mmCIF file of C-alpha atoms in Angstrom:
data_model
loop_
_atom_site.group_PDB
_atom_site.id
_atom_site.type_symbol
_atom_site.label_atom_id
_atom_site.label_comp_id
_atom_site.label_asym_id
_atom_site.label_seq_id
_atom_site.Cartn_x
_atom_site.Cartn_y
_atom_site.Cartn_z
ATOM 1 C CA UNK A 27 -20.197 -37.909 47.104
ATOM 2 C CA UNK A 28 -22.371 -35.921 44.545
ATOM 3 C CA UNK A 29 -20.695 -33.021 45.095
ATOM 4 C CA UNK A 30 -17.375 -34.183 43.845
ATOM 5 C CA UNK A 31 -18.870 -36.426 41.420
ATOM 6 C CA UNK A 32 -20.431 -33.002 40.153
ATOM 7 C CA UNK A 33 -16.733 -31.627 40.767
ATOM 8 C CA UNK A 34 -15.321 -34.071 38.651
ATOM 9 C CA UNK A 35 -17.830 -34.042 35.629
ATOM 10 C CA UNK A 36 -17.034 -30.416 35.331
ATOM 11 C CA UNK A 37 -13.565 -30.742 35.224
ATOM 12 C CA UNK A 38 -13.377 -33.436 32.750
ATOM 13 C CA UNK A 39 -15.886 -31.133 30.473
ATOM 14 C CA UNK A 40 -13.589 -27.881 30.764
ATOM 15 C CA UNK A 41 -10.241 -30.482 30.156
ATOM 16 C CA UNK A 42 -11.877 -31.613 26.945
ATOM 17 C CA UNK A 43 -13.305 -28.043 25.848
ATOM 18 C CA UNK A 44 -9.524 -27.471 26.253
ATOM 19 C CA UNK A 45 -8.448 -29.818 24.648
ATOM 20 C CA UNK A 46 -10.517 -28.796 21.848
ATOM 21 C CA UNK A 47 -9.406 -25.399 22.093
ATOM 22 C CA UNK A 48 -5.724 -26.782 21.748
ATOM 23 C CA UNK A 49 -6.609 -29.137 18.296
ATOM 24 C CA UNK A 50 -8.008 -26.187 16.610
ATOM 25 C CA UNK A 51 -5.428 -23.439 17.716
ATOM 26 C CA UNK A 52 -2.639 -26.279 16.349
ATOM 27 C CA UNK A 53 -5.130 -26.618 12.972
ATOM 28 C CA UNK A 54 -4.644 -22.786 12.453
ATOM 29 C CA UNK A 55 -1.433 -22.343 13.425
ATOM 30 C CA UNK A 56 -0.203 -25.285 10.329
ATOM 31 C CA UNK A 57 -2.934 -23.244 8.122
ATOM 32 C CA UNK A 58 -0.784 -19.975 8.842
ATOM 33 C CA UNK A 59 2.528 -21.851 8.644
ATOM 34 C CA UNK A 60 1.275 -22.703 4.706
ATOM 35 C CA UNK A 61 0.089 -19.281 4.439
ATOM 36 C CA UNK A 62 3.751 -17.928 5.196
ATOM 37 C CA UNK A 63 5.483 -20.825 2.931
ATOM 38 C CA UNK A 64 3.111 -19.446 0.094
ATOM 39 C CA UNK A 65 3.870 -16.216 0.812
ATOM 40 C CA UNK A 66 7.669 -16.254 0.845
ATOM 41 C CA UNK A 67 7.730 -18.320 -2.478
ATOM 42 C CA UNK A 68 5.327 -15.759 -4.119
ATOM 43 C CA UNK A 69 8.026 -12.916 -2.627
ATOM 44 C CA UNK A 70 11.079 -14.761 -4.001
ATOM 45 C CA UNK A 71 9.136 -14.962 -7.487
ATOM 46 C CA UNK A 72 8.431 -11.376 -6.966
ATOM 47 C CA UNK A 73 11.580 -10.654 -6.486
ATOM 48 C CA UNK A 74 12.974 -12.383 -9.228
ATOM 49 C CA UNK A 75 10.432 -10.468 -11.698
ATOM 50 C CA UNK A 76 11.652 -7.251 -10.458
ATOM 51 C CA UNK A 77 15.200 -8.205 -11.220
ATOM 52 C CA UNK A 78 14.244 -9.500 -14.590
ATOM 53 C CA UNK A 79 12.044 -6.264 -15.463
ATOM 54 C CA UNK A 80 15.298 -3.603 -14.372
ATOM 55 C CA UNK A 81 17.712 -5.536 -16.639
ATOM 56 C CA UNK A 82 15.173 -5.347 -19.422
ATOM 57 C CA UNK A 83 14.847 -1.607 -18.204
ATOM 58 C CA UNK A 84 18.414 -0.772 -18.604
ATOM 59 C CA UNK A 85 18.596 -2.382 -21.985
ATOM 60 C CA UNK A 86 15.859 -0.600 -23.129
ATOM 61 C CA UNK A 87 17.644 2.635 -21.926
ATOM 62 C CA UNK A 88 20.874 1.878 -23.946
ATOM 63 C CA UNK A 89 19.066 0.857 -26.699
ATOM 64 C CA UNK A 90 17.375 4.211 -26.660
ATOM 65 C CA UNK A 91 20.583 6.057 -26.641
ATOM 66 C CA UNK A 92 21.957 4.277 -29.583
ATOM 67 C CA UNK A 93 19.256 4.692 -31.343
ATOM 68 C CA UNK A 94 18.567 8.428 -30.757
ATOM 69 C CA UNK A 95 15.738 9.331 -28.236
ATOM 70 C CA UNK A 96 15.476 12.787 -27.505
ATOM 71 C CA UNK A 97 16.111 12.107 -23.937
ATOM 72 C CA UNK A 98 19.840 10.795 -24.249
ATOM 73 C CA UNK A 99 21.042 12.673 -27.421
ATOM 74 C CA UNK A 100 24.840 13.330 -25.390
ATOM 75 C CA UNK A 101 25.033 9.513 -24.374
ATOM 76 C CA UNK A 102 23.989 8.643 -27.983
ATOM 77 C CA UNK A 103 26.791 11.406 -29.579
ATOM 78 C CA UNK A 104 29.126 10.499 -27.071
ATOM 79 C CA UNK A 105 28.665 6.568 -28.357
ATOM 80 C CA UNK A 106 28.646 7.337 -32.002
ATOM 81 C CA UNK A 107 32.172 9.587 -31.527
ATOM 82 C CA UNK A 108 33.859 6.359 -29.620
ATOM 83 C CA UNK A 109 32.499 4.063 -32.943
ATOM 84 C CA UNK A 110 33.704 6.884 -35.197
ATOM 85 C CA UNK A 111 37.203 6.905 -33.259
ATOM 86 C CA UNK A 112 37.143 2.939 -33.373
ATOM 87 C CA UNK A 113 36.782 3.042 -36.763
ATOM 88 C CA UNK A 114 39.285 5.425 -37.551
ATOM 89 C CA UNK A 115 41.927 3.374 -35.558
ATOM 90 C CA UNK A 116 40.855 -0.030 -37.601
ATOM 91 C CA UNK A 117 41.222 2.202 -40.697
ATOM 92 C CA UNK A 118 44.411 3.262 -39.579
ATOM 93 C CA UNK A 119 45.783 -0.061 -39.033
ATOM 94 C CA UNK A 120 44.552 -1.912 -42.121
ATOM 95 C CA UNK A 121 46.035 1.327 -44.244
ATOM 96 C CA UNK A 122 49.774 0.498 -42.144
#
């Protein structure tokens, strides 16, 4: 009768060092489920920044060209002969 009363002592011990096992793995496994929320908000905000940032980029580039960097002279030429050409037609159409 000792025998399985030793038997069942040891089983109930390893059941509740399981069960142990199984409240902390379900503990880190919520931890890491925040972890991934937090982590796909701070992508999506991320992301959005790096949207925001290139359309302040490609302002800044055609504001460059119009006003004359060295590294878009043609586009800036190219803009001030379509103004000039706009102009003349306004001109034109006023002098009519």
């Amino acid at each position: 009768m000792s025998e399985i009363t030793e038997i069942m002592d040891t089983l109930e011990n390893k059941i509740q060092k399981l069960f142990v096992k199984i409240n902390n793995l379900e503990k880190e496994n919520q931890a890491l489920q925040k972890e991934i929320t937090i982590s796909v908000a701070s992508q999506q905000n991320q992301n959005l920044v790096l949207e925001t940032l290139k359309k302040d980029m490609e302002a800044l580039k055609i504001t460059n060209s119009l006003l004359g960097g060295e590294d878009y002279k043609r586009d800036t030429k190219l803009k001030i002969n379509s103004l000039i050409r706009e102009i003349d037609y306004c001109i034109a159409q006023i002098a009519d």
